[in-house]
Amino acid sequence: HTRMSTQWEKITMAYKNPKDRPKQVNKAVGSKPFKARMERQRARRELDKKKVNRKGKDVSHNKMLSKGGSNKDGYRLESPSKNRSRNGK
């Protein structure tokens, strides 16, 4: 007796062969998304230098990077749900 797999199981099933996984491609160097990613990374590394425990927290920028903000505008640790609920507000 074989069990039929559901559509959900097909979607969530892990890749048996790692080569089947699509390769993650980062945005081109110098592009706006690349610069934003680097700003986020610099903010995280700065907090790590200060030995701040950021486990389970997001680094939230005072002025959103998508709106032209940077680390100079300031950043803080915030819960992921609160940081991501703002959506550009």
PDB file of C-alpha atoms in Angstrom:
ATOM      1  CA  HIS A   1       0.000   0.000   0.000  1.00  0.00           C
ATOM      2  CA  THR A   2       1.592   3.254  -1.110  1.00  0.00           C
ATOM      3  CA  ARG A   3       0.540   6.549   0.332  1.00  0.00           C
ATOM      4  CA  MET A   4      -0.238   9.366  -2.086  1.00  0.00           C
ATOM      5  CA  SER A   5       1.598  12.576  -1.288  1.00  0.00           C
ATOM      6  CA  THR A   6      -0.373  15.757  -1.027  1.00  0.00           C
ATOM      7  CA  GLN A   7       0.412  18.924  -2.912  1.00  0.00           C
ATOM      8  CA  TRP A   8       1.562  20.543   0.346  1.00  0.00           C
ATOM      9  CA  GLU A   9       4.138  17.813   0.967  1.00  0.00           C
ATOM     10  CA  LYS A  10       5.559  18.348  -2.518  1.00  0.00           C
ATOM     11  CA  ILE A  11       5.965  22.066  -1.876  1.00  0.00           C
ATOM     12  CA  THR A  12       7.607  21.755   1.546  1.00  0.00           C
ATOM     13  CA  MET A  13       9.729  18.686   0.875  1.00  0.00           C
ATOM     14  CA  ALA A  14      13.445  19.366   1.229  1.00  0.00           C
ATOM     15  CA  TYR A  15      15.694  18.886  -1.770  1.00  0.00           C
ATOM     16  CA  LYS A  16      17.069  15.357  -1.798  1.00  0.00           C
ATOM     17  CA  ASN A  17      19.893  16.397  -4.065  1.00  0.00           C
ATOM     18  CA  PRO A  18      21.456  19.790  -3.207  1.00  0.00           C
ATOM     19  CA  LYS A  19      22.209  20.321  -6.902  1.00  0.00           C
ATOM     20  CA  ASP A  20      18.447  20.542  -7.544  1.00  0.00           C
ATOM     21  CA  ARG A  21      18.181  23.642  -5.363  1.00  0.00           C
ATOM     22  CA  PRO A  22      18.086  26.883  -7.366  1.00  0.00           C
ATOM     23  CA  LYS A  23      21.209  28.975  -6.869  1.00  0.00           C
ATOM     24  CA  GLN A  24      20.771  32.152  -4.849  1.00  0.00           C
ATOM     25  CA  VAL A  25      21.869  35.141  -6.880  1.00  0.00           C
ATOM     26  CA  ASN A  26      22.590  38.466  -5.205  1.00  0.00           C
ATOM     27  CA  LYS A  27      21.913  41.754  -6.962  1.00  0.00           C
ATOM     28  CA  ALA A  28      24.666  43.339  -9.032  1.00  0.00           C
ATOM     29  CA  VAL A  29      27.404  45.288  -7.250  1.00  0.00           C
ATOM     30  CA  GLY A  30      26.549  48.986  -7.246  1.00  0.00           C
ATOM     31  CA  SER A  31      22.791  48.460  -7.617  1.00  0.00           C
ATOM     32  CA  LYS A  32      20.382  49.984  -5.108  1.00  0.00           C
ATOM     33  CA  PRO A  33      19.465  46.599  -3.503  1.00  0.00           C
ATOM     34  CA  PHE A  34      23.161  45.737  -3.181  1.00  0.00           C
ATOM     35  CA  LYS A  35      23.935  49.036  -1.430  1.00  0.00           C
ATOM     36  CA  ALA A  36      20.984  48.537   0.942  1.00  0.00           C
ATOM     37  CA  ARG A  37      22.180  45.020   1.775  1.00  0.00           C
ATOM     38  CA  MET A  38      25.650  46.367   2.570  1.00  0.00           C
ATOM     39  CA  GLU A  39      24.168  49.080   4.834  1.00  0.00           C
ATOM     40  CA  ARG A  40      22.181  46.430   6.730  1.00  0.00           C
ATOM     41  CA  GLN A  41      25.280  44.301   7.069  1.00  0.00           C
ATOM     42  CA  ARG A  42      27.384  47.242   8.349  1.00  0.00           C
ATOM     43  CA  ALA A  43      24.707  48.062  10.944  1.00  0.00           C
ATOM     44  CA  ARG A  44      24.658  44.452  12.166  1.00  0.00           C
ATOM     45  CA  ARG A  45      28.467  44.304  12.364  1.00  0.00           C
ATOM     46  CA  GLU A  46      28.561  47.589  14.295  1.00  0.00           C
ATOM     47  CA  LEU A  47      26.171  46.154  16.895  1.00  0.00           C
ATOM     48  CA  ASP A  48      28.258  42.977  17.047  1.00  0.00           C
ATOM     49  CA  LYS A  49      31.366  45.075  17.784  1.00  0.00           C
ATOM     50  CA  LYS A  50      29.527  46.700  20.690  1.00  0.00           C
ATOM     51  CA  LYS A  51      28.689  43.180  21.969  1.00  0.00           C
ATOM     52  CA  VAL A  52      24.943  43.836  21.720  1.00  0.00           C
ATOM     53  CA  ASN A  53      22.825  40.684  21.874  1.00  0.00           C
ATOM     54  CA  ARG A  54      20.642  40.936  18.773  1.00  0.00           C
ATOM     55  CA  LYS A  55      19.324  37.385  18.863  1.00  0.00           C
ATOM     56  CA  GLY A  56      15.761  37.287  17.536  1.00  0.00           C
ATOM     57  CA  LYS A  57      15.791  40.995  16.677  1.00  0.00           C
ATOM     58  CA  ASP A  58      15.950  42.999  13.458  1.00  0.00           C
ATOM     59  CA  VAL A  59      18.119  46.049  12.907  1.00  0.00           C
ATOM     60  CA  SER A  60      15.573  48.754  12.123  1.00  0.00           C
ATOM     61  CA  HIS A  61      16.752  51.935  10.403  1.00  0.00           C
ATOM     62  CA  ASN A  62      15.189  55.222  11.532  1.00  0.00           C
ATOM     63  CA  LYS A  63      14.806  56.249   7.887  1.00  0.00           C
ATOM     64  CA  MET A  64      14.083  53.236   5.707  1.00  0.00           C
ATOM     65  CA  LEU A  65      16.868  52.275   3.324  1.00  0.00           C
ATOM     66  CA  SER A  66      14.304  52.010   0.514  1.00  0.00           C
ATOM     67  CA  LYS A  67      13.391  55.652   1.168  1.00  0.00           C
ATOM     68  CA  GLY A  68      17.005  56.788   0.884  1.00  0.00           C
ATOM     69  CA  GLY A  69      18.056  56.277   4.506  1.00  0.00           C
ATOM     70  CA  SER A  70      21.443  55.138   5.728  1.00  0.00           C
ATOM     71  CA  ASN A  71      23.162  54.122   8.931  1.00  0.00           C
ATOM     72  CA  LYS A  72      23.963  57.806   9.534  1.00  0.00           C
ATOM     73  CA  ASP A  73      20.232  58.402  10.074  1.00  0.00           C
ATOM     74  CA  GLY A  74      20.385  55.948  12.962  1.00  0.00           C
ATOM     75  CA  TYR A  75      19.219  52.420  13.649  1.00  0.00           C
ATOM     76  CA  ARG A  76      17.899  50.384  16.556  1.00  0.00           C
ATOM     77  CA  LEU A  77      17.051  46.820  17.488  1.00  0.00           C
ATOM     78  CA  GLU A  78      13.425  45.917  17.116  1.00  0.00           C
ATOM     79  CA  SER A  79      11.272  42.806  17.022  1.00  0.00           C
ATOM     80  CA  PRO A  80      10.942  41.386  13.506  1.00  0.00           C
ATOM     81  CA  SER A  81       7.146  41.695  13.497  1.00  0.00           C
ATOM     82  CA  LYS A  82       7.251  45.365  14.450  1.00  0.00           C
ATOM     83  CA  ASN A  83      10.059  46.190  12.013  1.00  0.00           C
ATOM     84  CA  ARG A  84       8.409  44.424   9.078  1.00  0.00           C
ATOM     85  CA  SER A  85       4.870  45.659   9.809  1.00  0.00           C
ATOM     86  CA  ARG A  86       5.756  49.246   8.994  1.00  0.00           C
ATOM     87  CA  ASN A  87       5.960  48.619   5.228  1.00  0.00           C
ATOM     88  CA  GLY A  88       7.322  52.056   4.369  1.00  0.00           C
ATOM     89  CA  LYS A  89       5.175  54.078   6.758  1.00  0.00           C
TER      90      LYS A  89
END
